[in-house]
Amino acid sequence: MLNIALFGPPGSGKGTQSKFIIDKYSLTYISTGDILREHISRQTTLGLQAKQLIDQGHLVPDELVVKLIEEKLNNAAKTNGFLFDGFPRTCSQAKILEQILAARRLNLNAMVSLEVPQAELVQRLLDRAKVQGRSDDTKEVIEARFKEYASKTMPVIDFYKALNKYHPVNGVGTLDEVFVRIQQVLDAFEK
Ligand code: AMP
């Protein structure tokens, strides 16, 4: 099994690179952002709660996203491994992920962190807004998301450093260039 958390600030290319990774390594994709957006479009109680926070650039409470992750893991078909995109985003989520994987006799092999300078991130997000029209890709909300990232999500790096699971990858370059760098990290676990 190969279990990976793909980490990085908004706009670092997690969603795009995830597609390449799950194809090459036959992993089951779990994106908390996608699951939340699906709840919003179905207008579930959870979706209505989450929408207000997402539209303000805030994180959704840990208990809520952990519940979504557990549901996905419980209902997953047999797989070669899991790719978590956008989760964990707080140290508490990271600790709980270790526990819920251990309870299933699984282990997170690596946290791959896509590193991109902030000026480039803002430009990418504003470009994405023109194409995808995500409600949280406006200038004000992007700023709020970066603040949340700096205060709550960045500390997750130290959590994985301490476990020797942190693998920084330069996220600047073409899609192929970045994917080659990610493969250099992941191929080491396949051997
Ligand atoms: P993403 O598609 O990963 O950029 O997520 C979009 C938004 O969903 C984030 O800005 C958060 O408001 C919320 N979200 C996604 N994943 C998480 C998470 N692991 N913890 C808390 N909030 C999350």
PDB file of C-alpha atoms and ligand atoms in Angstrom:
ATOM      1  CA  MET A   1       0.000   0.000   0.000  1.00  0.00           C
ATOM      2  CA  LEU A   2       1.088   3.539  -0.702  1.00  0.00           C
ATOM      3  CA  ASN A   3      -0.643   6.195   1.406  1.00  0.00           C
ATOM      4  CA  ILE A   4       0.213   9.786   0.670  1.00  0.00           C
ATOM      5  CA  ALA A   5      -0.916  13.211   1.870  1.00  0.00           C
ATOM      6  CA  LEU A   6      -0.502  15.902  -0.773  1.00  0.00           C
ATOM      7  CA  PHE A   7       0.087  19.176   1.001  1.00  0.00           C
ATOM      8  CA  GLY A   8       0.530  22.777  -0.079  1.00  0.00           C
ATOM      9  CA  PRO A   9      -1.014  26.236   0.023  1.00  0.00           C
ATOM     10  CA  PRO A  10      -4.078  27.170  -2.047  1.00  0.00           C
ATOM     11  CA  GLY A  11      -3.059  27.248  -5.717  1.00  0.00           C
ATOM     12  CA  SER A  12       0.011  25.042  -5.333  1.00  0.00           C
ATOM     13  CA  GLY A  13      -1.354  22.495  -7.829  1.00  0.00           C
ATOM     14  CA  LYS A  14      -2.555  19.762  -5.456  1.00  0.00           C
ATOM     15  CA  GLY A  15      -5.705  18.975  -7.450  1.00  0.00           C
ATOM     16  CA  THR A  16      -3.886  18.839 -10.788  1.00  0.00           C
ATOM     17  CA  GLN A  17      -0.976  16.729  -9.573  1.00  0.00           C
ATOM     18  CA  SER A  18      -3.376  14.423  -7.703  1.00  0.00           C
ATOM     19  CA  LYS A  19      -4.838  13.250 -11.000  1.00  0.00           C
ATOM     20  CA  PHE A  20      -1.400  12.239 -12.308  1.00  0.00           C
ATOM     21  CA  ILE A  21      -0.506  10.520  -9.024  1.00  0.00           C
ATOM     22  CA  ILE A  22      -3.687   8.451  -8.662  1.00  0.00           C
ATOM     23  CA  ASP A  23      -3.379   7.284 -12.280  1.00  0.00           C
ATOM     24  CA  LYS A  24       0.250   6.248 -12.054  1.00  0.00           C
ATOM     25  CA  TYR A  25       0.090   4.573  -8.620  1.00  0.00           C
ATOM     26  CA  SER A  26      -3.578   3.382  -8.778  1.00  0.00           C
ATOM     27  CA  LEU A  27      -4.564   5.172  -5.580  1.00  0.00           C
ATOM     28  CA  THR A  28      -7.995   6.044  -4.209  1.00  0.00           C
ATOM     29  CA  TYR A  29      -8.442   9.811  -4.194  1.00  0.00           C
ATOM     30  CA  ILE A  30      -9.814  11.537  -1.095  1.00  0.00           C
ATOM     31  CA  SER A  31     -10.141  15.326  -1.340  1.00  0.00           C
ATOM     32  CA  THR A  32     -11.912  16.991   1.573  1.00  0.00           C
ATOM     33  CA  GLY A  33     -12.432  20.126  -0.564  1.00  0.00           C
ATOM     34  CA  ASP A  34     -14.209  18.080  -3.269  1.00  0.00           C
ATOM     35  CA  ILE A  35     -16.335  16.216  -0.712  1.00  0.00           C
ATOM     36  CA  LEU A  36     -17.340  19.518   0.912  1.00  0.00           C
ATOM     37  CA  ARG A  37     -18.205  21.091  -2.453  1.00  0.00           C
ATOM     38  CA  GLU A  38     -20.309  18.040  -3.270  1.00  0.00           C
ATOM     39  CA  HIS A  39     -22.241  18.506   0.001  1.00  0.00           C
ATOM     40  CA  ILE A  40     -22.724  22.174  -0.846  1.00  0.00           C
ATOM     41  CA  SER A  41     -24.121  21.387  -4.283  1.00  0.00           C
ATOM     42  CA  ARG A  42     -26.498  18.798  -2.754  1.00  0.00           C
ATOM     43  CA  GLN A  43     -27.441  21.394  -0.092  1.00  0.00           C
ATOM     44  CA  THR A  44     -27.036  18.930   2.770  1.00  0.00           C
ATOM     45  CA  THR A  45     -27.029  20.262   6.361  1.00  0.00           C
ATOM     46  CA  LEU A  46     -23.278  19.760   6.419  1.00  0.00           C
ATOM     47  CA  GLY A  47     -22.937  21.541   3.078  1.00  0.00           C
ATOM     48  CA  LEU A  48     -24.889  24.558   4.293  1.00  0.00           C
ATOM     49  CA  GLN A  49     -22.707  24.771   7.429  1.00  0.00           C
ATOM     50  CA  ALA A  50     -19.503  24.396   5.424  1.00  0.00           C
ATOM     51  CA  LYS A  51     -20.448  26.891   2.692  1.00  0.00           C
ATOM     52  CA  GLN A  52     -20.452  29.892   5.024  1.00  0.00           C
ATOM     53  CA  LEU A  53     -16.959  29.051   6.290  1.00  0.00           C
ATOM     54  CA  ILE A  54     -15.529  28.183   2.874  1.00  0.00           C
ATOM     55  CA  ASP A  55     -16.893  31.378   1.330  1.00  0.00           C
ATOM     56  CA  GLN A  56     -15.128  33.382   4.040  1.00  0.00           C
ATOM     57  CA  GLY A  57     -11.857  31.534   3.481  1.00  0.00           C
ATOM     58  CA  HIS A  58     -12.027  29.794   6.879  1.00  0.00           C
ATOM     59  CA  LEU A  59     -11.321  26.167   7.598  1.00  0.00           C
ATOM     60  CA  VAL A  60     -14.203  23.822   8.369  1.00  0.00           C
ATOM     61  CA  PRO A  61     -14.090  22.327  11.935  1.00  0.00           C
ATOM     62  CA  ASP A  62     -11.765  19.344  12.430  1.00  0.00           C
ATOM     63  CA  GLU A  63     -14.530  17.006  13.733  1.00  0.00           C
ATOM     64  CA  LEU A  64     -16.490  17.537  10.573  1.00  0.00           C
ATOM     65  CA  VAL A  65     -13.709  16.781   8.074  1.00  0.00           C
ATOM     66  CA  VAL A  66     -12.458  13.841  10.139  1.00  0.00           C
ATOM     67  CA  LYS A  67     -15.956  12.336   9.962  1.00  0.00           C
ATOM     68  CA  LEU A  68     -15.886  12.703   6.160  1.00  0.00           C
ATOM     69  CA  ILE A  69     -12.484  11.013   5.946  1.00  0.00           C
ATOM     70  CA  GLU A  70     -13.573   8.104   8.134  1.00  0.00           C
ATOM     71  CA  GLU A  71     -16.694   7.616   6.009  1.00  0.00           C
ATOM     72  CA  LYS A  72     -14.571   7.486   2.852  1.00  0.00           C
ATOM     73  CA  LEU A  73     -12.084   5.026   4.358  1.00  0.00           C
ATOM     74  CA  ASN A  74     -14.883   2.789   5.638  1.00  0.00           C
ATOM     75  CA  ASN A  75     -16.615   2.675   2.275  1.00  0.00           C
ATOM     76  CA  ALA A  76     -13.519   2.382   0.080  1.00  0.00           C
ATOM     77  CA  ALA A  77     -13.159  -0.576  -2.250  1.00  0.00           C
ATOM     78  CA  LYS A  78      -9.936  -2.603  -2.183  1.00  0.00           C
ATOM     79  CA  THR A  79      -7.132  -0.315  -3.279  1.00  0.00           C
ATOM     80  CA  ASN A  80      -3.409   0.095  -3.775  1.00  0.00           C
ATOM     81  CA  GLY A  81      -3.469   3.014  -1.336  1.00  0.00           C
ATOM     82  CA  PHE A  82      -4.972   6.423  -0.636  1.00  0.00           C
ATOM     83  CA  LEU A  83      -4.077   9.908  -1.754  1.00  0.00           C
ATOM     84  CA  PHE A  84      -5.317  12.598   0.632  1.00  0.00           C
ATOM     85  CA  ASP A  85      -5.615  15.995  -1.056  1.00  0.00           C
ATOM     86  CA  GLY A  86      -6.103  19.004   1.215  1.00  0.00           C
ATOM     87  CA  PHE A  87      -6.134  16.871   4.348  1.00  0.00           C
ATOM     88  CA  PRO A  88      -4.730  17.126   7.000  1.00  0.00           C
ATOM     89  CA  ARG A  89      -4.850  20.915   7.268  1.00  0.00           C
ATOM     90  CA  THR A  90      -4.335  21.261  11.028  1.00  0.00           C
ATOM     91  CA  CYS A  91      -2.056  19.479  13.515  1.00  0.00           C
ATOM     92  CA  SER A  92      -5.100  18.012  15.173  1.00  0.00           C
ATOM     93  CA  GLN A  93      -6.240  16.516  11.833  1.00  0.00           C
ATOM     94  CA  ALA A  94      -2.720  15.149  11.270  1.00  0.00           C
ATOM     95  CA  LYS A  95      -2.694  13.434  14.681  1.00  0.00           C
ATOM     96  CA  ILE A  96      -6.159  11.973  14.108  1.00  0.00           C
ATOM     97  CA  LEU A  97      -5.155  10.745  10.643  1.00  0.00           C
ATOM     98  CA  GLU A  98      -2.254   8.790  12.173  1.00  0.00           C
ATOM     99  CA  GLN A  99      -4.721   7.212  14.611  1.00  0.00           C
ATOM    100  CA  ILE A 100      -7.470   6.359  12.147  1.00  0.00           C
ATOM    101  CA  LEU A 101      -4.953   4.817   9.766  1.00  0.00           C
ATOM    102  CA  ALA A 102      -3.290   2.812  12.566  1.00  0.00           C
ATOM    103  CA  ALA A 103      -6.722   1.541  13.640  1.00  0.00           C
ATOM    104  CA  ARG A 104      -7.053   0.099  10.127  1.00  0.00           C
ATOM    105  CA  ARG A 105      -3.480  -1.244  10.149  1.00  0.00           C
ATOM    106  CA  LEU A 106      -2.477   1.397   7.630  1.00  0.00           C
ATOM    107  CA  ASN A 107       0.323   3.927   7.665  1.00  0.00           C
ATOM    108  CA  LEU A 108       0.883   7.244   5.936  1.00  0.00           C
ATOM    109  CA  ASN A 109       4.106   6.763   3.958  1.00  0.00           C
ATOM    110  CA  ALA A 110       4.760  10.380   3.052  1.00  0.00           C
ATOM    111  CA  MET A 111       3.526  13.929   3.194  1.00  0.00           C
ATOM    112  CA  VAL A 112       4.469  15.519  -0.125  1.00  0.00           C
ATOM    113  CA  SER A 113       4.503  19.296   0.168  1.00  0.00           C
ATOM    114  CA  LEU A 114       4.241  21.397  -3.005  1.00  0.00           C
ATOM    115  CA  GLU A 115       6.224  24.580  -2.433  1.00  0.00           C
ATOM    116  CA  VAL A 116       5.404  27.667  -4.527  1.00  0.00           C
ATOM    117  CA  PRO A 117       6.158  31.368  -3.781  1.00  0.00           C
ATOM    118  CA  GLN A 118       3.111  33.357  -2.644  1.00  0.00           C
ATOM    119  CA  ALA A 119       3.119  35.877  -5.528  1.00  0.00           C
ATOM    120  CA  GLU A 120       2.790  33.040  -8.041  1.00  0.00           C
ATOM    121  CA  LEU A 121       0.039  31.388  -5.968  1.00  0.00           C
ATOM    122  CA  VAL A 122      -2.158  34.496  -5.986  1.00  0.00           C
ATOM    123  CA  GLN A 123      -1.792  34.837  -9.757  1.00  0.00           C
ATOM    124  CA  ARG A 124      -2.634  31.164 -10.314  1.00  0.00           C
ATOM    125  CA  LEU A 125      -5.753  31.416  -8.120  1.00  0.00           C
ATOM    126  CA  LEU A 126      -6.995  34.541  -9.889  1.00  0.00           C
ATOM    127  CA  ASP A 127      -6.428  32.793 -13.255  1.00  0.00           C
ATOM    128  CA  ARG A 128      -8.282  29.711 -11.991  1.00  0.00           C
ATOM    129  CA  ALA A 129     -11.189  31.928 -10.903  1.00  0.00           C
ATOM    130  CA  LYS A 130     -11.688  32.989 -14.528  1.00  0.00           C
ATOM    131  CA  VAL A 131     -11.911  29.365 -15.694  1.00  0.00           C
ATOM    132  CA  GLN A 132     -13.584  27.480 -12.820  1.00  0.00           C
ATOM    133  CA  GLY A 133     -15.521  30.254 -11.065  1.00  0.00           C
ATOM    134  CA  ARG A 134     -14.989  28.813  -7.568  1.00  0.00           C
ATOM    135  CA  SER A 135     -16.763  31.049  -5.034  1.00  0.00           C
ATOM    136  CA  ASP A 136     -13.656  31.140  -2.800  1.00  0.00           C
ATOM    137  CA  ASP A 137     -11.238  32.299  -5.521  1.00  0.00           C
ATOM    138  CA  THR A 138     -11.847  36.044  -5.065  1.00  0.00           C
ATOM    139  CA  LYS A 139      -9.066  38.415  -3.961  1.00  0.00           C
ATOM    140  CA  GLU A 140     -10.488  38.932  -0.436  1.00  0.00           C
ATOM    141  CA  VAL A 141     -11.216  35.261   0.194  1.00  0.00           C
ATOM    142  CA  ILE A 142      -7.811  34.225  -1.189  1.00  0.00           C
ATOM    143  CA  GLU A 143      -6.190  36.529   1.394  1.00  0.00           C
ATOM    144  CA  ALA A 144      -8.233  34.973   4.193  1.00  0.00           C
ATOM    145  CA  ARG A 145      -7.297  31.469   3.004  1.00  0.00           C
ATOM    146  CA  PHE A 146      -3.592  32.344   3.080  1.00  0.00           C
ATOM    147  CA  LYS A 147      -3.976  33.644   6.648  1.00  0.00           C
ATOM    148  CA  GLU A 148      -5.643  30.395   7.711  1.00  0.00           C
ATOM    149  CA  TYR A 149      -2.908  28.481   5.912  1.00  0.00           C
ATOM    150  CA  ALA A 150      -0.115  30.377   7.683  1.00  0.00           C
ATOM    151  CA  SER A 151      -1.621  30.119  11.158  1.00  0.00           C
ATOM    152  CA  LYS A 152      -3.248  26.664  11.178  1.00  0.00           C
ATOM    153  CA  THR A 153      -1.846  24.613   8.288  1.00  0.00           C
ATOM    154  CA  MET A 154       1.883  25.486   8.133  1.00  0.00           C
ATOM    155  CA  PRO A 155       2.519  23.941  11.580  1.00  0.00           C
ATOM    156  CA  VAL A 156       1.508  20.570  10.069  1.00  0.00           C
ATOM    157  CA  ILE A 157       4.920  20.600   8.321  1.00  0.00           C
ATOM    158  CA  ASP A 158       6.725  20.326  11.674  1.00  0.00           C
ATOM    159  CA  PHE A 159       4.430  17.497  12.732  1.00  0.00           C
ATOM    160  CA  TYR A 160       5.514  15.412   9.721  1.00  0.00           C
ATOM    161  CA  LYS A 161       9.153  16.536   9.933  1.00  0.00           C
ATOM    162  CA  ALA A 162       9.255  14.997  13.400  1.00  0.00           C
ATOM    163  CA  LEU A 163       7.944  11.724  11.928  1.00  0.00           C
ATOM    164  CA  ASN A 164      10.432  11.854   9.004  1.00  0.00           C
ATOM    165  CA  LYS A 165       7.520  11.909   6.587  1.00  0.00           C
ATOM    166  CA  TYR A 166       7.906  15.445   5.205  1.00  0.00           C
ATOM    167  CA  HIS A 167       9.004  15.600   1.551  1.00  0.00           C
ATOM    168  CA  PRO A 168       9.171  19.105   0.061  1.00  0.00           C
ATOM    169  CA  VAL A 169       8.816  19.307  -3.727  1.00  0.00           C
ATOM    170  CA  ASN A 170       9.454  22.402  -5.813  1.00  0.00           C
ATOM    171  CA  GLY A 171       6.011  23.205  -7.275  1.00  0.00           C
ATOM    172  CA  VAL A 172       7.224  25.783  -9.799  1.00  0.00           C
ATOM    173  CA  GLY A 173       7.525  24.642 -13.413  1.00  0.00           C
ATOM    174  CA  THR A 174       5.439  22.810 -15.989  1.00  0.00           C
ATOM    175  CA  LEU A 175       2.939  20.155 -14.848  1.00  0.00           C
ATOM    176  CA  ASP A 176       5.287  17.463 -16.161  1.00  0.00           C
ATOM    177  CA  GLU A 177       8.330  18.895 -14.398  1.00  0.00           C
ATOM    178  CA  VAL A 178       6.528  18.987 -11.069  1.00  0.00           C
ATOM    179  CA  PHE A 179       5.159  15.462 -11.573  1.00  0.00           C
ATOM    180  CA  VAL A 180       8.671  14.124 -12.288  1.00  0.00           C
ATOM    181  CA  ARG A 181       9.812  15.554  -8.935  1.00  0.00           C
ATOM    182  CA  ILE A 182       6.848  13.983  -7.131  1.00  0.00           C
ATOM    183  CA  GLN A 183       7.581  10.611  -8.731  1.00  0.00           C
ATOM    184  CA  GLN A 184      11.173  10.807  -7.498  1.00  0.00           C
ATOM    185  CA  VAL A 185       9.772  10.887  -3.959  1.00  0.00           C
ATOM    186  CA  LEU A 186       7.017   8.297  -4.415  1.00  0.00           C
ATOM    187  CA  ASP A 187       9.015   5.748  -6.442  1.00  0.00           C
ATOM    188  CA  ALA A 188      11.290   5.255  -3.433  1.00  0.00           C
ATOM    189  CA  PHE A 189       8.310   3.783  -1.539  1.00  0.00           C
ATOM    190  CA  GLU A 190       7.332   1.411  -4.328  1.00  0.00           C
ATOM    191  CA  LYS A 191      10.578  -0.543  -4.122  1.00  0.00           C
TER     192      LYS A 191
HETATM  193  P1  AMP B   1      -9.600  22.917  -1.247  1.00  0.00           P
HETATM  194  O1  AMP B   1     -10.441  22.490  -2.401  1.00  0.00           O
HETATM  195  O2  AMP B   1      -8.757  21.799  -0.689  1.00  0.00           O
HETATM  196  O3  AMP B   1      -8.813  24.167  -1.519  1.00  0.00           O
HETATM  197  O4  AMP B   1     -10.624  23.299  -0.049  1.00  0.00           O
HETATM  198  C1  AMP B   1     -11.551  24.356  -0.174  1.00  0.00           C
HETATM  199  C2  AMP B   1     -12.030  24.806   1.193  1.00  0.00           C
HETATM  200  O5  AMP B   1     -12.665  23.694   1.858  1.00  0.00           O
HETATM  201  C3  AMP B   1     -10.925  25.248   2.153  1.00  0.00           C
HETATM  202  O6  AMP B   1     -10.567  26.594   1.958  1.00  0.00           O
HETATM  203  C4  AMP B   1     -11.584  25.003   3.503  1.00  0.00           C
HETATM  204  O7  AMP B   1     -12.525  26.015   3.805  1.00  0.00           O
HETATM  205  C5  AMP B   1     -12.359  23.725   3.269  1.00  0.00           C
HETATM  206  N1  AMP B   1     -11.525  22.537   3.565  1.00  0.00           N
HETATM  207  C6  AMP B   1     -11.045  21.611   2.682  1.00  0.00           C
HETATM  208  N2  AMP B   1     -10.316  20.678   3.297  1.00  0.00           N
HETATM  209  C7  AMP B   1     -10.314  21.011   4.621  1.00  0.00           C
HETATM  210  C8  AMP B   1      -9.711  20.451   5.786  1.00  0.00           C
HETATM  211  N3  AMP B   1      -8.942  19.353   5.720  1.00  0.00           N
HETATM  212  N4  AMP B   1      -9.931  21.071   6.974  1.00  0.00           N
HETATM  213  C9  AMP B   1     -10.707  22.171   7.066  1.00  0.00           C
HETATM  214  N5  AMP B   1     -11.284  22.762   6.011  1.00  0.00           N
HETATM  215  C10 AMP B   1     -11.097  22.199   4.796  1.00  0.00           C
END
